Tab-separated table of C-alpha atoms and ligand atoms in Angstrom:
chain	number	residue	atom	x	y	z
C	1037	MET	CA	-56.887	180.950	109.741
C	1038	GLY	CA	-58.358	180.015	113.002
C	1039	ASN	CA	-56.965	177.591	115.412
C	1040	VAL	CA	-56.419	173.840	114.241
C	1041	MET	CA	-58.129	171.854	116.994
C	1042	SER	CA	-57.321	168.329	117.475
C	1043	SER	CA	-59.154	165.559	119.383
C	1044	ILE	CA	-57.494	164.037	122.160
C	1045	ILE	CA	-60.222	161.671	123.049
C	1046	LYS	CA	-62.431	159.968	120.448
C	1047	ILE	CA	-65.549	157.814	121.264
C	1048	LYS	CA	-66.903	155.824	118.547
C	1049	ASN	CA	-70.055	153.632	118.461
C	1050	LEU	CA	-69.868	153.122	122.054
C	1051	SER	CA	-72.318	150.944	123.955
C	1052	LYS	CA	-72.390	149.351	127.401
C	1053	SER	CA	-74.727	147.241	129.444
C	1054	TYR	CA	-75.060	145.990	132.641
C	1055	GLU	CA	-76.699	142.381	133.124
C	1056	LYS	CA	-78.447	143.042	129.695
C	1057	ARG	CA	-79.614	146.547	130.663
C	1058	LEU	CA	-78.548	149.017	127.934
C	1059	ILE	CA	-76.952	151.898	129.783
C	1060	LEU	CA	-74.995	153.756	126.913
C	1061	GLU	CA	-75.924	153.134	123.172
C	1062	GLN	CA	-73.854	153.873	120.427
C	1063	ILE	CA	-72.179	156.976	121.744
C	1064	ASN	CA	-69.922	159.076	119.250
C	1065	LEU	CA	-67.940	161.839	120.963
C	1066	GLU	CA	-64.628	163.646	120.146
C	1067	ILE	CA	-62.997	166.035	122.826
C	1068	GLU	CA	-60.620	168.462	122.023
C	1069	SER	CA	-57.042	168.959	123.261
C	1070	GLY	CA	-57.288	171.462	126.078
C	1071	GLU	CA	-61.016	171.473	126.314
C	1072	PHE	CA	-63.185	171.782	129.495
C	1073	LEU	CA	-66.011	169.465	128.730
C	1074	CYS	CA	-68.851	168.808	131.273
C	1075	ILE	CA	-71.130	165.922	130.795
C	1076	ILE	CA	-74.560	166.329	132.644
C	1077	GLY	CA	-77.828	164.275	132.758
C	1078	PRO	CA	-80.347	162.931	135.475
C	1079	SER	CA	-79.090	160.542	137.861
C	1080	GLY	CA	-78.365	156.918	136.578
C	1081	CYS	CA	-78.084	158.127	132.692
C	1082	GLY	CA	-74.726	156.669	132.511
C	1083	LYS	CA	-72.398	159.701	133.437
C	1084	SER	CA	-70.112	157.785	135.613
C	1085	THR	CA	-70.195	154.704	133.505
C	1086	LEU	CA	-69.123	156.746	130.415
C	1087	LEU	CA	-66.146	158.398	132.500
C	1088	ASN	CA	-65.089	155.024	133.634
C	1089	LEU	CA	-64.675	153.882	130.383
C	1090	MET	CA	-62.783	156.814	129.323
C	1091	GLY	CA	-60.454	156.064	132.256
C	1092	GLY	CA	-60.085	152.428	131.281
C	1093	PHE	CA	-61.608	151.287	134.426
C	1094	MET	CA	-64.088	149.200	132.407
C	1095	LYS	CA	-64.268	147.655	129.021
C	1096	PRO	CA	-67.370	148.644	126.513
C	1097	ASP	CA	-69.425	146.028	124.880
C	1098	SER	CA	-68.814	147.261	121.493
C	1099	GLY	CA	-67.098	150.419	120.296
C	1100	VAL	CA	-63.834	152.151	120.893
C	1101	ILE	CA	-62.111	154.965	123.006
C	1102	THR	CA	-58.896	156.360	121.807
C	1103	LEU	CA	-56.645	158.730	123.770
C	1104	GLN	CA	-54.151	160.382	121.361
C	1105	ASP	CA	-55.448	157.700	118.806
C	1106	LYS	CA	-54.220	154.843	120.792
C	1107	PRO	CA	-57.262	152.384	122.277
C	1108	VAL	CA	-57.898	152.955	125.892
C	1109	LYS	CA	-57.446	149.298	127.308
C	1110	GLN	CA	-56.641	150.221	131.017
C	1111	PRO	CA	-56.061	153.046	133.594
C	1112	SER	CA	-52.980	155.121	132.506
C	1113	ARG	CA	-50.946	157.999	134.040
C	1114	ASP	CA	-52.178	160.067	131.004
C	1115	CYS	CA	-55.748	159.800	132.075
C	1116	ILE	CA	-56.244	160.603	135.808
C	1117	MET	CA	-59.411	160.318	137.503
C	1118	VAL	CA	-60.656	162.217	140.599
C	1119	PHE	CA	-63.837	161.131	142.522
C	1120	GLN	CA	-66.325	162.732	144.627
C	1121	GLU	CA	-65.285	161.120	147.729
C	1122	PHE	CA	-62.685	163.144	149.679
C	1123	ASP	CA	-60.812	159.910	151.007
C	1124	GLN	CA	-58.791	159.295	148.178
C	1125	LEU	CA	-55.812	160.853	150.221
C	1126	PHE	CA	-53.327	158.758	152.324
C	1127	PRO	CA	-54.323	159.700	155.812
C	1128	TRP	CA	-50.850	158.584	157.137
C	1129	GLN	CA	-49.246	161.001	154.896
C	1130	THR	CA	-48.964	164.892	155.231
C	1131	VAL	CA	-50.347	167.287	152.298
C	1132	GLN	CA	-47.033	167.592	150.790
C	1133	GLN	CA	-46.373	163.627	150.999
C	1134	ASN	CA	-49.475	162.998	149.375
C	1135	LEU	CA	-48.604	165.386	146.546
C	1136	GLU	CA	-44.961	163.832	146.127
C	1137	PHE	CA	-46.116	160.233	146.365
C	1138	PRO	CA	-47.166	160.003	142.550
C	1139	LEU	CA	-44.022	162.011	141.639
C	1140	LYS	CA	-41.787	159.513	143.541
C	1141	ASN	CA	-43.325	156.731	141.751
C	1142	ASP	CA	-43.374	158.221	138.239
C	1143	LYS	CA	-41.529	156.732	135.274
C	1144	LYS	CA	-39.820	160.138	134.696
C	1145	LYS	CA	-37.723	159.562	137.782
C	1146	TYR	CA	-37.579	162.971	138.955
C	1147	ALA	CA	-34.647	164.262	141.416
C	1148	LYS	CA	-35.464	164.989	144.964
C	1149	GLU	CA	-35.281	168.684	144.414
C	1150	LYS	CA	-37.464	168.741	141.351
C	1151	ILE	CA	-40.068	166.720	143.476
C	1152	ARG	CA	-40.078	169.103	146.246
C	1153	GLN	CA	-40.407	172.232	143.707
C	1154	LEU	CA	-43.368	170.565	141.870
C	1155	SER	CA	-45.347	169.780	145.005
C	1156	ASN	CA	-44.631	173.349	146.105
C	1157	ASP	CA	-45.861	174.655	142.850
C	1158	TYR	CA	-49.039	172.840	142.642
C	1159	LEU	CA	-49.508	173.431	146.632
C	1160	GLU	CA	-49.380	177.128	145.532
C	1161	MET	CA	-51.848	176.709	142.513
C	1162	VAL	CA	-54.401	175.210	144.922
C	1163	LYS	CA	-53.685	177.630	147.713
C	1164	LEU	CA	-52.491	175.206	150.234
C	1165	LYS	CA	-49.071	176.089	150.733
C	1166	GLU	CA	-49.061	176.793	154.427
C	1167	PHE	CA	-50.916	173.497	155.086
C	1168	SER	CA	-48.252	171.473	153.642
C	1169	HIS	CA	-47.597	169.569	157.021
C	1170	PHE	CA	-51.018	168.989	157.873
C	1171	TYR	CA	-52.645	165.560	157.671
C	1172	PRO	CA	-55.614	165.037	155.702
C	1173	GLN	CA	-57.989	164.576	158.879
C	1174	GLN	CA	-56.803	168.319	159.718
C	1175	LEU	CA	-58.494	169.485	156.336
C	1176	SER	CA	-61.956	170.539	155.427
C	1177	GLY	CA	-63.950	168.734	152.458
C	1178	GLY	CA	-62.911	171.618	150.246
C	1179	MET	CA	-59.432	171.926	151.164
C	1180	LYS	CA	-58.869	167.640	150.812
C	1181	GLN	CA	-60.395	168.129	147.323
C	1182	ARG	CA	-57.817	170.719	146.603
C	1183	VAL	CA	-55.145	168.470	147.602
C	1184	ALA	CA	-56.686	165.911	145.458
C	1185	ILE	CA	-56.858	167.916	142.451
C	1186	ALA	CA	-52.932	168.909	143.046
C	1187	ARG	CA	-52.061	165.391	143.410
C	1188	SER	CA	-53.823	164.357	140.286
C	1189	LEU	CA	-52.432	167.147	138.201
C	1190	VAL	CA	-48.776	167.184	139.553
C	1191	THR	CA	-47.560	164.513	137.059
C	1192	THR	CA	-49.137	166.306	134.419
C	1193	PRO	CA	-51.555	163.938	132.936
C	1194	LYS	CA	-53.020	164.773	129.444
C	1195	VAL	CA	-56.767	164.392	130.744
C	1196	LEU	CA	-58.285	164.781	133.915
C	1197	LEU	CA	-61.532	163.066	134.654
C	1198	MET	CA	-63.634	164.314	137.481
C	1199	ASP	CA	-66.647	162.550	138.608
C	1200	GLU	CA	-68.870	165.197	140.676
C	1201	PRO	CA	-65.688	166.187	142.607
C	1202	PHE	CA	-67.661	168.951	144.245
C	1203	GLY	CA	-70.808	167.284	144.816
C	1204	SER	CA	-71.092	167.422	148.472
C	1205	LEU	CA	-69.401	171.029	149.148
C	1206	ASP	CA	-71.417	173.970	150.021
C	1207	PHE	CA	-72.151	176.729	147.662
C	1208	GLN	CA	-69.298	178.885	148.651
C	1209	THR	CA	-66.514	176.378	148.755
C	1210	LYS	CA	-67.889	174.959	145.460
C	1211	SER	CA	-67.613	178.329	143.821
C	1212	GLU	CA	-64.068	178.874	145.301
C	1213	LEU	CA	-62.941	175.746	143.960
C	1214	HIS	CA	-64.516	176.262	140.477
C	1215	GLN	CA	-62.298	179.406	140.389
C	1216	THR	CA	-59.121	177.618	141.253
C	1217	LEU	CA	-60.025	174.677	139.040
C	1218	LEU	CA	-60.375	177.244	135.912
C	1219	GLU	CA	-57.125	178.857	136.952
C	1220	ILE	CA	-55.020	175.662	137.114
C	1221	TRP	CA	-56.727	174.419	133.780
C	1222	LYS	CA	-55.952	177.683	132.171
C	1223	LYS	CA	-52.266	177.255	133.211
C	1224	THR	CA	-51.724	173.569	132.645
C	1225	GLN	CA	-53.910	173.311	129.420
C	1226	THR	CA	-55.100	169.945	130.731
C	1227	THR	CA	-58.038	168.534	128.961
C	1228	ILE	CA	-60.884	168.305	131.660
C	1229	VAL	CA	-64.108	166.195	131.437
C	1230	PHE	CA	-66.288	166.865	134.504
C	1231	VAL	CA	-69.441	165.058	135.106
C	1232	THR	CA	-72.131	166.818	137.281
C	1233	HIS	CA	-75.800	166.879	137.603
C	1234	ASP	CA	-75.774	170.632	138.502
C	1235	VAL	CA	-76.637	173.033	135.412
C	1236	ARG	CA	-75.071	175.982	137.145
C	1237	GLU	CA	-71.911	174.056	137.737
C	1238	ALA	CA	-71.557	173.135	134.074
C	1239	LEU	CA	-72.179	176.819	132.645
C	1240	GLU	CA	-69.503	178.073	135.091
C	1241	LEU	CA	-66.903	175.583	133.889
C	1242	ALA	CA	-67.661	174.389	130.684
C	1243	ASP	CA	-66.435	175.202	126.917
C	1244	ARG	CA	-68.978	172.630	125.910
C	1245	ILE	CA	-71.674	170.705	127.493
C	1246	VAL	CA	-72.963	167.122	126.829
C	1247	ILE	CA	-76.269	166.285	127.877
C	1248	LEU	CA	-76.743	162.343	128.124
C	1249	LYS	CA	-79.939	160.909	128.814
C	1250	ASP	CA	-81.677	157.572	128.022
C	1251	GLY	CA	-78.399	156.138	126.844
C	1252	VAL	CA	-77.735	158.613	124.161
C	1253	ILE	CA	-75.920	162.157	123.671
C	1254	LYS	CA	-79.392	164.237	123.327
C	1255	GLN	CA	-77.447	167.613	122.834
C	1256	ILE	CA	-74.017	169.345	123.021
C	1257	ILE	CA	-74.352	173.095	123.989
C	1258	PRO	CA	-71.359	175.182	123.400
C	1259	ASN	CA	-70.800	177.319	126.245
C	1260	GLN	CA	-67.421	179.175	125.443
C	1261	ASN	CA	-68.659	182.489	126.877
C	1262	LYS	CA	-69.771	180.998	130.107
C	1263	ASP	CA	-73.248	182.458	129.770
C	1264	GLN	CA	-75.152	181.629	133.064
C	1265	SER	CA	-78.130	183.512	132.076
C	1266	GLU	CA	-81.827	182.171	132.701
C	1267	ALA	CA	-82.377	181.640	129.112
C	1268	LYS	CA	-79.134	179.551	128.863
C	1269	MET	CA	-80.075	177.393	132.044
C	1270	ASN	CA	-83.534	177.008	130.705
C	1271	GLU	CA	-82.129	175.727	127.309
C	1272	ILE	CA	-80.331	173.102	128.962
C	1273	ILE	CA	-82.914	172.201	131.651
C	1274	LYS	CA	-85.209	171.610	128.491
C	1275	TYR	CA	-83.022	168.594	127.416
C	1276	HIS	CA	-81.856	167.621	130.865
C	1277	SER	CA	-85.074	167.076	132.858
C	1278	PRO	CA	-87.296	163.714	132.671
N	857	ATP	N1	-71.574	147.887	138.414
N	857	ATP	C1	-72.759	147.966	137.928
N	857	ATP	N2	-73.747	146.700	138.033
N	857	ATP	C2	-74.933	147.112	137.608
N	857	ATP	N3	-75.482	148.260	137.325
N	857	ATP	C3	-74.872	149.208	137.320
N	857	ATP	C4	-73.377	149.160	137.790
N	857	ATP	N4	-72.871	150.744	137.632
N	857	ATP	C5	-73.869	151.237	137.522
N	857	ATP	N5	-74.996	150.634	137.143
N	857	ATP	C6	-76.455	151.437	136.771
N	857	ATP	O1	-76.168	151.634	135.543
N	857	ATP	C7	-76.872	153.065	135.508
N	857	ATP	C8	-76.155	154.052	135.178
N	857	ATP	O2	-75.129	154.321	136.330
N	857	ATP	P1	-74.071	155.414	136.416
N	857	ATP	O3	-73.328	155.494	137.752
N	857	ATP	O4	-73.075	155.395	135.015
N	857	ATP	O5	-75.263	156.691	136.315
N	857	ATP	P2	-74.843	158.267	136.876
N	857	ATP	O6	-75.253	159.287	135.576
N	857	ATP	O7	-73.387	158.610	136.735
N	857	ATP	O8	-75.481	158.497	138.004
N	857	ATP	P3	-75.593	159.596	139.156
N	857	ATP	O9	-75.772	161.023	138.638
N	857	ATP	O10	-76.731	159.281	140.192
N	857	ATP	O11	-74.100	159.348	139.541
N	857	ATP	C9	-77.698	153.172	136.900
N	857	ATP	O12	-79.049	152.691	136.727
N	857	ATP	C10	-76.891	152.313	137.652
N	857	ATP	O13	-77.816	151.805	138.602
């Protein structure tokens, strides 16, 4: 028989408003363990709000989100967020020190050698081994984002939440990062929830694409075969555009 899939995140009847303006209305969604899910939708439709709720950075007005069947009440090491801004790195620390920081503070109390080994492994995964002694200000935007991804994953969270992480990068850098991210995702089997307003980016990356609009999920489009044809693009744009 086929795989038994299990949901790692369950969102039930979730609503959220800001100052009486309803942003998300009765959202229901289950995210499978190991899945790469993209959320797309027009600007201001509540994508970041939904991601922040999943990460425990804010509370819903009603409804519930569970991570491995436990209600999400606050941010946790199991569910890490990567933002669009590059300046999440500590400027006074080298690339390697930035990567080792979360490991040194992890409740697993890694030995020194293990910390070095893990940081080296992840630097290799994001192809930045030769830059381990560089400081963030010596790196390009794309490189900083590679470090941010490595730092988020080095403590092996269950879920990675990414809020338009490549939004301000050029096309070439973006495609390189897509490849790196897909490689790491396959290797680590982390569940990834990725917010973007770029249809092509969603088609390149996602197993499933959630289209959010007017406070509700308009459609969920399967994309296991990463079909980037014009027909598929149009299928999404049909729901996505105003
Ligand atoms: N803290 C807040 N207080 C009041 N309104 C807010 C707050 N945060 C977001 N909003 C509003 O809620 C709506 C949804 O915002 P959100 O950032 O979730 O949208 P988004 O889909 O991520 O947008 P974008 O694609 O432009 O980043 C927007 O209209 C925004 O102005």
